[in-house]
PDB file of C-alpha atoms and ligand atoms in Angstrom:
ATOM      1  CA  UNK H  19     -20.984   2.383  -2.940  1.00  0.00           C
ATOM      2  CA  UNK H  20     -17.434   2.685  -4.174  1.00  0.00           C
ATOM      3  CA  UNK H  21     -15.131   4.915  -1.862  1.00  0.00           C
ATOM      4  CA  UNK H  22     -11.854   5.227  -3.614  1.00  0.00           C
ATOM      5  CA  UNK H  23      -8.265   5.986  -3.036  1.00  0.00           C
ATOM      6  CA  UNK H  24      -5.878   7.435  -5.194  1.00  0.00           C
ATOM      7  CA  UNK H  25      -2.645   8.055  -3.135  1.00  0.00           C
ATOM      8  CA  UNK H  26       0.993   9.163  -3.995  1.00  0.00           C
ATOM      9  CA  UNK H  27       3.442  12.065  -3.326  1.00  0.00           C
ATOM     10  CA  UNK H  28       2.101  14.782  -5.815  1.00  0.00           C
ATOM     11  CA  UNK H  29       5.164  16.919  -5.604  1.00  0.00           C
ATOM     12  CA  UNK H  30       3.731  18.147  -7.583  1.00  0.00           C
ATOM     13  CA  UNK H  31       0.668  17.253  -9.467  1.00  0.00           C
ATOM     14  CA  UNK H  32       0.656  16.928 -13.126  1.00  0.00           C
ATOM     15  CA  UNK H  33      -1.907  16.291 -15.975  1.00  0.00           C
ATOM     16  CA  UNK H  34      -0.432  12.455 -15.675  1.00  0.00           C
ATOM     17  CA  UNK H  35      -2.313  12.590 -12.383  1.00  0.00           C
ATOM     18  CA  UNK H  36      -4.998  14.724 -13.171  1.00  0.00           C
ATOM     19  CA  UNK H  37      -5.730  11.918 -16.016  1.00  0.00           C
ATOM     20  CA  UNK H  38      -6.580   9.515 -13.483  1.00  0.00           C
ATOM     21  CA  UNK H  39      -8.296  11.611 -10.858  1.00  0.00           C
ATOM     22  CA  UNK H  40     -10.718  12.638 -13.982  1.00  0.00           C
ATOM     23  CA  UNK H  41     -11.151   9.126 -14.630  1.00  0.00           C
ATOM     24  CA  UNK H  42     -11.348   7.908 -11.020  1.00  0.00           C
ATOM     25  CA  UNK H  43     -13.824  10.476 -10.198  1.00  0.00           C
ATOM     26  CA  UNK H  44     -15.976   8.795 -13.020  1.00  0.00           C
ATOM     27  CA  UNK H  45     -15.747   5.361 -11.347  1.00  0.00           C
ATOM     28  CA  UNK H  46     -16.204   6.014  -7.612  1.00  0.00           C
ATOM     29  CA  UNK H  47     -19.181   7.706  -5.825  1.00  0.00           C
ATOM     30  CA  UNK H  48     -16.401   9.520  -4.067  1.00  0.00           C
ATOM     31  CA  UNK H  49     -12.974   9.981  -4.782  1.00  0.00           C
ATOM     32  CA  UNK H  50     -10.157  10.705  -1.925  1.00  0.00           C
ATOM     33  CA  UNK H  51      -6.692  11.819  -2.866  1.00  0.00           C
ATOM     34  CA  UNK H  52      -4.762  10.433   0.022  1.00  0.00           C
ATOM     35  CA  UNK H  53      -1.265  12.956  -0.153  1.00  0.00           C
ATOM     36  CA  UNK H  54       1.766  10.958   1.462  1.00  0.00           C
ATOM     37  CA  UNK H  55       3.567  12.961   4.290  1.00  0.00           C
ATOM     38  CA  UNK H  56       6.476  10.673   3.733  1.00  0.00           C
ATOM     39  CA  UNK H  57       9.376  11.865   6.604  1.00  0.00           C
ATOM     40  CA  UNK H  58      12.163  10.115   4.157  1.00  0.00           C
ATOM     41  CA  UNK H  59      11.644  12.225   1.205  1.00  0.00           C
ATOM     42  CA  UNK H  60      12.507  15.892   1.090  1.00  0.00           C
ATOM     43  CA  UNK H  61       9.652  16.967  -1.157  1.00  0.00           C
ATOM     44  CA  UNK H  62      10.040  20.282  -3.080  1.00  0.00           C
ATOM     45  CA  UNK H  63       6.221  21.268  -1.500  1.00  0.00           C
ATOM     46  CA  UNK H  64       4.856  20.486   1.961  1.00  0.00           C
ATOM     47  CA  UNK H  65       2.310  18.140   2.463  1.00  0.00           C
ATOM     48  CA  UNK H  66       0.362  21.235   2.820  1.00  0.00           C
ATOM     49  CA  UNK H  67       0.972  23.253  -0.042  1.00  0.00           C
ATOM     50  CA  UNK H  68       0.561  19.607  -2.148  1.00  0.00           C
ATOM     51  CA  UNK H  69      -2.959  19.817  -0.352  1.00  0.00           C
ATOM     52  CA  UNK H  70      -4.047  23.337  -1.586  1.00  0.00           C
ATOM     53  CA  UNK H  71      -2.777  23.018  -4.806  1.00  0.00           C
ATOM     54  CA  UNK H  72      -4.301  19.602  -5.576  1.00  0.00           C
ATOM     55  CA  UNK H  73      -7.663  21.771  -4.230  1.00  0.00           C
ATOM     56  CA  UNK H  74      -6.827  24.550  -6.963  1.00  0.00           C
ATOM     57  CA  UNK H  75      -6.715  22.533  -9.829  1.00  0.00           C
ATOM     58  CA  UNK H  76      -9.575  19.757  -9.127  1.00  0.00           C
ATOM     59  CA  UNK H  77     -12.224  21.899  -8.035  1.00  0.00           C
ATOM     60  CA  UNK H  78     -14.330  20.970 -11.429  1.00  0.00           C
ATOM     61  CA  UNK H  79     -15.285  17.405  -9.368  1.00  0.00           C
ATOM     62  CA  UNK H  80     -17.661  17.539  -7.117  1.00  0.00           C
ATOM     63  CA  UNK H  81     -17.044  13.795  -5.582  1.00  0.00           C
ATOM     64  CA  UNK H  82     -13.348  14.459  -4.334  1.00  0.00           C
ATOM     65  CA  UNK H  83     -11.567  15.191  -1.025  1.00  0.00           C
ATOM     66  CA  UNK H  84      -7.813  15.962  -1.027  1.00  0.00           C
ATOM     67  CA  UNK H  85      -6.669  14.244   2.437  1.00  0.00           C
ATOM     68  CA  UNK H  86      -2.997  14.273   3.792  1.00  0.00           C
ATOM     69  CA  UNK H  87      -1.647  10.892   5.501  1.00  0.00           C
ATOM     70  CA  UNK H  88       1.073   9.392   6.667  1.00  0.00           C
ATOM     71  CA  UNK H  89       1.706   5.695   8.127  1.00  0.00           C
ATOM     72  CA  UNK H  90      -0.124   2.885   6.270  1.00  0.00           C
ATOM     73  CA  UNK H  91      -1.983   3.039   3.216  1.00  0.00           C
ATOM     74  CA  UNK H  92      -4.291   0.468   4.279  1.00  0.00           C
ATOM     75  CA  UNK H  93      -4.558   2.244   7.681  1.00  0.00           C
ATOM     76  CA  UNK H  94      -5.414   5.305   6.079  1.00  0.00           C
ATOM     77  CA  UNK H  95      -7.999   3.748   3.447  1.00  0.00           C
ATOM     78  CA  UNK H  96      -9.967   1.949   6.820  1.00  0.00           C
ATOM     79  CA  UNK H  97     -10.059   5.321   8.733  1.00  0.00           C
ATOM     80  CA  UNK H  98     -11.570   6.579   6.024  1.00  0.00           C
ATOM     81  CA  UNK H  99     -14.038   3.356   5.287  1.00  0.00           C
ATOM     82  CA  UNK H 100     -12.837   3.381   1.270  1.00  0.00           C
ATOM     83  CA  UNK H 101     -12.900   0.068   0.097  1.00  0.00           C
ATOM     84  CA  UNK H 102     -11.058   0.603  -3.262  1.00  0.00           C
ATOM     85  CA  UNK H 103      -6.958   1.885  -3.834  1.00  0.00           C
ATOM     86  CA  UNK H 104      -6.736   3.333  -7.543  1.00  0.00           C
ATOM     87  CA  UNK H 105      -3.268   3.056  -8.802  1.00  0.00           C
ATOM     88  CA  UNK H 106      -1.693   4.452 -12.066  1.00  0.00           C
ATOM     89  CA  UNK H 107       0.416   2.579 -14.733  1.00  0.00           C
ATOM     90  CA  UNK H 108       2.783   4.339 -16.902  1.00  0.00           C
ATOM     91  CA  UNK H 109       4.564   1.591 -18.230  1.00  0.00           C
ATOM     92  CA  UNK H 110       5.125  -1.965 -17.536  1.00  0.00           C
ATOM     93  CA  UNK H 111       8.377  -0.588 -15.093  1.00  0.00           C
ATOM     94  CA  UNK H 112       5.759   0.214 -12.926  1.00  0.00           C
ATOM     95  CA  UNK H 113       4.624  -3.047 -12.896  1.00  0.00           C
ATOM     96  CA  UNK H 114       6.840  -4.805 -10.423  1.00  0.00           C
ATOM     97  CA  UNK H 115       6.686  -2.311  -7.828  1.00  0.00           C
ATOM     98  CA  UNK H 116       2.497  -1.793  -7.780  1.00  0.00           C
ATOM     99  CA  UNK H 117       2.003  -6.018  -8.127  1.00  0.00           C
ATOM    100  CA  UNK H 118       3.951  -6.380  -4.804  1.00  0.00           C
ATOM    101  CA  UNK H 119       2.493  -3.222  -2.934  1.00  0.00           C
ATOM    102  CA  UNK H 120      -1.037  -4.477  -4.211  1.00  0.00           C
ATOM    103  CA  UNK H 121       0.023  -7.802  -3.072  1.00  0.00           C
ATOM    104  CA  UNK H 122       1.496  -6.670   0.293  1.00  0.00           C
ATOM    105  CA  UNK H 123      -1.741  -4.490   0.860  1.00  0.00           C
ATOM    106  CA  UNK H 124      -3.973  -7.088   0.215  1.00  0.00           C
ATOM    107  CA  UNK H 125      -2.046  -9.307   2.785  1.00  0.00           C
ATOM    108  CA  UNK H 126      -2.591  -6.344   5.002  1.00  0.00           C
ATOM    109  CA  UNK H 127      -6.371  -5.640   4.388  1.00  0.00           C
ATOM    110  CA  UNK H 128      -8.277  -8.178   2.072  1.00  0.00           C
ATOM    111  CA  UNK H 129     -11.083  -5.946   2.172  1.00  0.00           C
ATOM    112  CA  UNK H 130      -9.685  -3.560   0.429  1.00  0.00           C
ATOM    113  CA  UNK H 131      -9.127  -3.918  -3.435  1.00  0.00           C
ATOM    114  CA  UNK H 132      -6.797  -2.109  -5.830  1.00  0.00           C
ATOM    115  CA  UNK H 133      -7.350  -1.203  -9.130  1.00  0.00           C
ATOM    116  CA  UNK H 134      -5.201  -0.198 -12.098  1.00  0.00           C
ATOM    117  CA  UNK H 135      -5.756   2.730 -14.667  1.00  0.00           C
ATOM    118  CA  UNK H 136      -3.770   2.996 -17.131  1.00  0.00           C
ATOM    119  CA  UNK H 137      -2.246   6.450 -17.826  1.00  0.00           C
ATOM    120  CA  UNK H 138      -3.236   8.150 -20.495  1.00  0.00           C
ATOM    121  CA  UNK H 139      -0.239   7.665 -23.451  1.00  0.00           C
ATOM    122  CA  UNK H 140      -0.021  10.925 -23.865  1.00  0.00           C
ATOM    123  CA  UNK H 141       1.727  10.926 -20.070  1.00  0.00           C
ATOM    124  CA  UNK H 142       3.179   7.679 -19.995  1.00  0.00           C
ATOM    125  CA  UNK H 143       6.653   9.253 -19.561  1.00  0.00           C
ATOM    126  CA  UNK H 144       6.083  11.956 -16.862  1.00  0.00           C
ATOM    127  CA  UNK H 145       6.890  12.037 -13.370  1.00  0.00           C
ATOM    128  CA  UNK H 146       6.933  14.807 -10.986  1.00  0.00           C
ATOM    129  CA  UNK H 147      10.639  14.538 -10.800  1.00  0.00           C
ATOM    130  CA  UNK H 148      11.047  15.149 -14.464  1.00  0.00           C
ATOM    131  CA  UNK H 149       8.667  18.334 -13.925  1.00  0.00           C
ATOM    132  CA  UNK H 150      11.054  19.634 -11.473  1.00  0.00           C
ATOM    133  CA  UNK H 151      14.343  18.415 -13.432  1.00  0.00           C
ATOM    134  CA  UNK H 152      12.821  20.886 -16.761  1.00  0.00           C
ATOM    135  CA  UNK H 153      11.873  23.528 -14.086  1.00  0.00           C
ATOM    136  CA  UNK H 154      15.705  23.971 -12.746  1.00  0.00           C
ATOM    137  CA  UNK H 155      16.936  24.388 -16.318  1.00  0.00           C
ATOM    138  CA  UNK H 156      14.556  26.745 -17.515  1.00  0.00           C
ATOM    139  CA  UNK H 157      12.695  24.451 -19.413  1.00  0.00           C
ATOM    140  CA  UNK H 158       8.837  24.933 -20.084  1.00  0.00           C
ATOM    141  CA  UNK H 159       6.897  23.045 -18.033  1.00  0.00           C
ATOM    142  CA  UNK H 160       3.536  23.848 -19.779  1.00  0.00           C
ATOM    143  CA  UNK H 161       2.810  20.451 -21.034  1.00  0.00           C
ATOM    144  CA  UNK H 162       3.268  18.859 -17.848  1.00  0.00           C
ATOM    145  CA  UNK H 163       1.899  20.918 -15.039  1.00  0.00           C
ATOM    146  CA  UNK H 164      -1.238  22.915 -14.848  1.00  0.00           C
ATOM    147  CA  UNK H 165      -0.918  27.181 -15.137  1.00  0.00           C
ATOM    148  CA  UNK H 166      -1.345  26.514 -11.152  1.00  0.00           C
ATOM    149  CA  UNK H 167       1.451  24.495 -10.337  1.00  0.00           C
ATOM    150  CA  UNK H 168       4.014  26.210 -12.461  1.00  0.00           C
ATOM    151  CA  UNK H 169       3.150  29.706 -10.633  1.00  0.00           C
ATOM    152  CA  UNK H 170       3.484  27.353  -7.176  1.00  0.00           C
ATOM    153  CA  UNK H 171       7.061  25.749  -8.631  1.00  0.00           C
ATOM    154  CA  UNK H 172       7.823  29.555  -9.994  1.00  0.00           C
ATOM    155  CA  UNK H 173       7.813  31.073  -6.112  1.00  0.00           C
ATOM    156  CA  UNK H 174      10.509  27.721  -5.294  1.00  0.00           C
ATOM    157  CA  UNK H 175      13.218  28.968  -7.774  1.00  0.00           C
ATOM    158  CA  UNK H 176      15.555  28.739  -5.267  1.00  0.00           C
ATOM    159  CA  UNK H 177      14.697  25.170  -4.051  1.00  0.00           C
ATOM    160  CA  UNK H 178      14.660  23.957  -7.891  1.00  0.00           C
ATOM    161  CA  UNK H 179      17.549  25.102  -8.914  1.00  0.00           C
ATOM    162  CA  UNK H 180      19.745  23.485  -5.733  1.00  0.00           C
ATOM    163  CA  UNK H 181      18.130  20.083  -6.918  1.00  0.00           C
ATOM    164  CA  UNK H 182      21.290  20.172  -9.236  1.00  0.00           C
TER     165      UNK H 182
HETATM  166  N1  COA I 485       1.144  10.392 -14.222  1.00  0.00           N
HETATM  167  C1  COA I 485       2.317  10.999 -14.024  1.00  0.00           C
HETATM  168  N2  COA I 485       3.204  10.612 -13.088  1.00  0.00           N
HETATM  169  C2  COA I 485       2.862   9.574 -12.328  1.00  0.00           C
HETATM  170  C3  COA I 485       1.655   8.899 -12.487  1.00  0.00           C
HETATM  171  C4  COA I 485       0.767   9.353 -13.472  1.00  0.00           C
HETATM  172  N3  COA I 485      -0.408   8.772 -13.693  1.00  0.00           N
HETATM  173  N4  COA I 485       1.609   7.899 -11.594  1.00  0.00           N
HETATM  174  C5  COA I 485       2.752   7.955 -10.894  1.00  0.00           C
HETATM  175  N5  COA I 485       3.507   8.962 -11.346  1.00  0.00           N
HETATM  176  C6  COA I 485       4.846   9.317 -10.878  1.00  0.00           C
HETATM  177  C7  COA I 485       4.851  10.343  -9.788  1.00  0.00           C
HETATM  178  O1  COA I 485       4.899  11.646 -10.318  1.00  0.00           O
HETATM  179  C8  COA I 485       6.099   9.993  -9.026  1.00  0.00           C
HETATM  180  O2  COA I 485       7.204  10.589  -9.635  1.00  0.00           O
HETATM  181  P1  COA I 485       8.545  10.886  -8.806  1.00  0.00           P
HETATM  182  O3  COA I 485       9.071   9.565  -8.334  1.00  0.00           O
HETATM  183  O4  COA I 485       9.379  11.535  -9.814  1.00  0.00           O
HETATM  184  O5  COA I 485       8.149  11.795  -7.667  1.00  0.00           O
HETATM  185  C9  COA I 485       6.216   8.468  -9.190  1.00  0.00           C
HETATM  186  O6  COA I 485       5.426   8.158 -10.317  1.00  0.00           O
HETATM  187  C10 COA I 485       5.686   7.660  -8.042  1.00  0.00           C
HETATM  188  O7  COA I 485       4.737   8.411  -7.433  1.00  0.00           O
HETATM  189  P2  COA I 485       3.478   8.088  -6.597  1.00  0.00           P
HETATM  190  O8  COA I 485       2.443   7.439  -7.406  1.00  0.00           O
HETATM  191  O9  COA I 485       3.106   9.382  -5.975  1.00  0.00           O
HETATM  192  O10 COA I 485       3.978   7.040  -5.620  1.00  0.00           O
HETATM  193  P3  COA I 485       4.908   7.130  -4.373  1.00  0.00           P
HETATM  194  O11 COA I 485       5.906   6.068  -4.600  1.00  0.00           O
HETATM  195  O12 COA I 485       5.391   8.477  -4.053  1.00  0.00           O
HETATM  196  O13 COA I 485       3.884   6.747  -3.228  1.00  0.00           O
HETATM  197  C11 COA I 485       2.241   5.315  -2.169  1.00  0.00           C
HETATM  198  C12 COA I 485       3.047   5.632  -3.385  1.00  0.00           C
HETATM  199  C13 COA I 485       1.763   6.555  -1.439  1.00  0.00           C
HETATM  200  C14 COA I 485       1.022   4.582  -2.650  1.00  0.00           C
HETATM  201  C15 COA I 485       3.080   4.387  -1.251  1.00  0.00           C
HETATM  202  O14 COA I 485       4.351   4.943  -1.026  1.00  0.00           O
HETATM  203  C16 COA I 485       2.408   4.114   0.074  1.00  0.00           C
HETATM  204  O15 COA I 485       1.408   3.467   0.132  1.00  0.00           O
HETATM  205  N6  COA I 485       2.992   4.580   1.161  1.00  0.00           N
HETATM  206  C17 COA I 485       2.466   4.406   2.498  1.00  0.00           C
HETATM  207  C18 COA I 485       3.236   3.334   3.264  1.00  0.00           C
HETATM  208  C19 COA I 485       2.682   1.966   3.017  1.00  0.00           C
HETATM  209  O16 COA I 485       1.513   1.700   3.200  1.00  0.00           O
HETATM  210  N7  COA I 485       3.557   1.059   2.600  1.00  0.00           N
HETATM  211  C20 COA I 485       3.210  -0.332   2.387  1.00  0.00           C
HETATM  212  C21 COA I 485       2.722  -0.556   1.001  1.00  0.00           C
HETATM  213  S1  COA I 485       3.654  -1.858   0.326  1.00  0.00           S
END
């Protein structure tokens, strides 16, 4: 049985992510979005909104949890007894960075493997930052984010627009 791991930030989710959770969802007999509660970053959503909205938008799979964390990855993937990390690659900039955490995981937990998706090309540029960057000038956000997620970002004008 393959219990999978797809963890990040989501702040907040785009159709770069939702590309892999499809995807992953295919793969694993269950899918868990781990959703970092990282105390160094000062997201634009809680780890709480993050959690509901990831819920909105992938009700359609029936094989997925959406499960906040904090601490260890590899922590977090035992407590939960998955024995698989999914990772996405945009480009090969990603590269460096997801080799060594792969590496450093492994190190940490051999049990546990990771596994690389490429994302779709269609998304290899996008990143939640540049979602938010578009959002604080006006821009539309359509092709990034689903209609979910720009209503969520629409309620933060405010917060968006002191990002610059
Ligand atoms: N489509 C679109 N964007 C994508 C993407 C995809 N398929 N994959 C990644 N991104 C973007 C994200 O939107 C995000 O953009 P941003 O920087 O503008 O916010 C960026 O790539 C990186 O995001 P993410 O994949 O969420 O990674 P992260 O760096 O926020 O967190 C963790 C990665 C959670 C896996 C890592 O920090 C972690 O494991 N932390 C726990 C602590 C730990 O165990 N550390 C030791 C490991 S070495």
């Amino acid at each position: 049985m393959i219990k999978a791991i797809y963890p990040g930030s989501f702040d907040p989710v785009t159709y770069g992510h939702l590309d892999i959770i499809k995807r992953s969802c295919a793969l694993a007999d269950e899918l868990i979005v781990g959703v970092l509660n990282n105390p160094a970053k000062s997201p634009l959503f809680s780890v709480k909104e993050r959690v509901n909205i990831l819920e909105n938008v992938t009700g359609q799979w029936s094989n997925i949890r959406i499960v906040p964390f904090e601490g260890l990855l590899v922590d977090f993937a035992n407590k939960m007894g998955a024995n698989v990390i999914v990772r996405g690659l945009r480009a090969i900039t990603d590269f460096e960075y997801e080799l060594t955490m792969s590496q450093t995981n492994h190190i940490l937990s051999p049990d546990i493997e990771t596994i690389f998706l490429t994302t779709g090309l269609e998304y290899s540029y996008l990143s939640s930052s540049t979602v938010k960057e578009v959002a604080a000038f006006g821009g539309d956000i359509s092709h990034f984010v689903p209609e979910v997620v720009i209503k969520e970002m629409d309620k933060k004008r405010g917060s968006i627009d002191s990002i610059n």
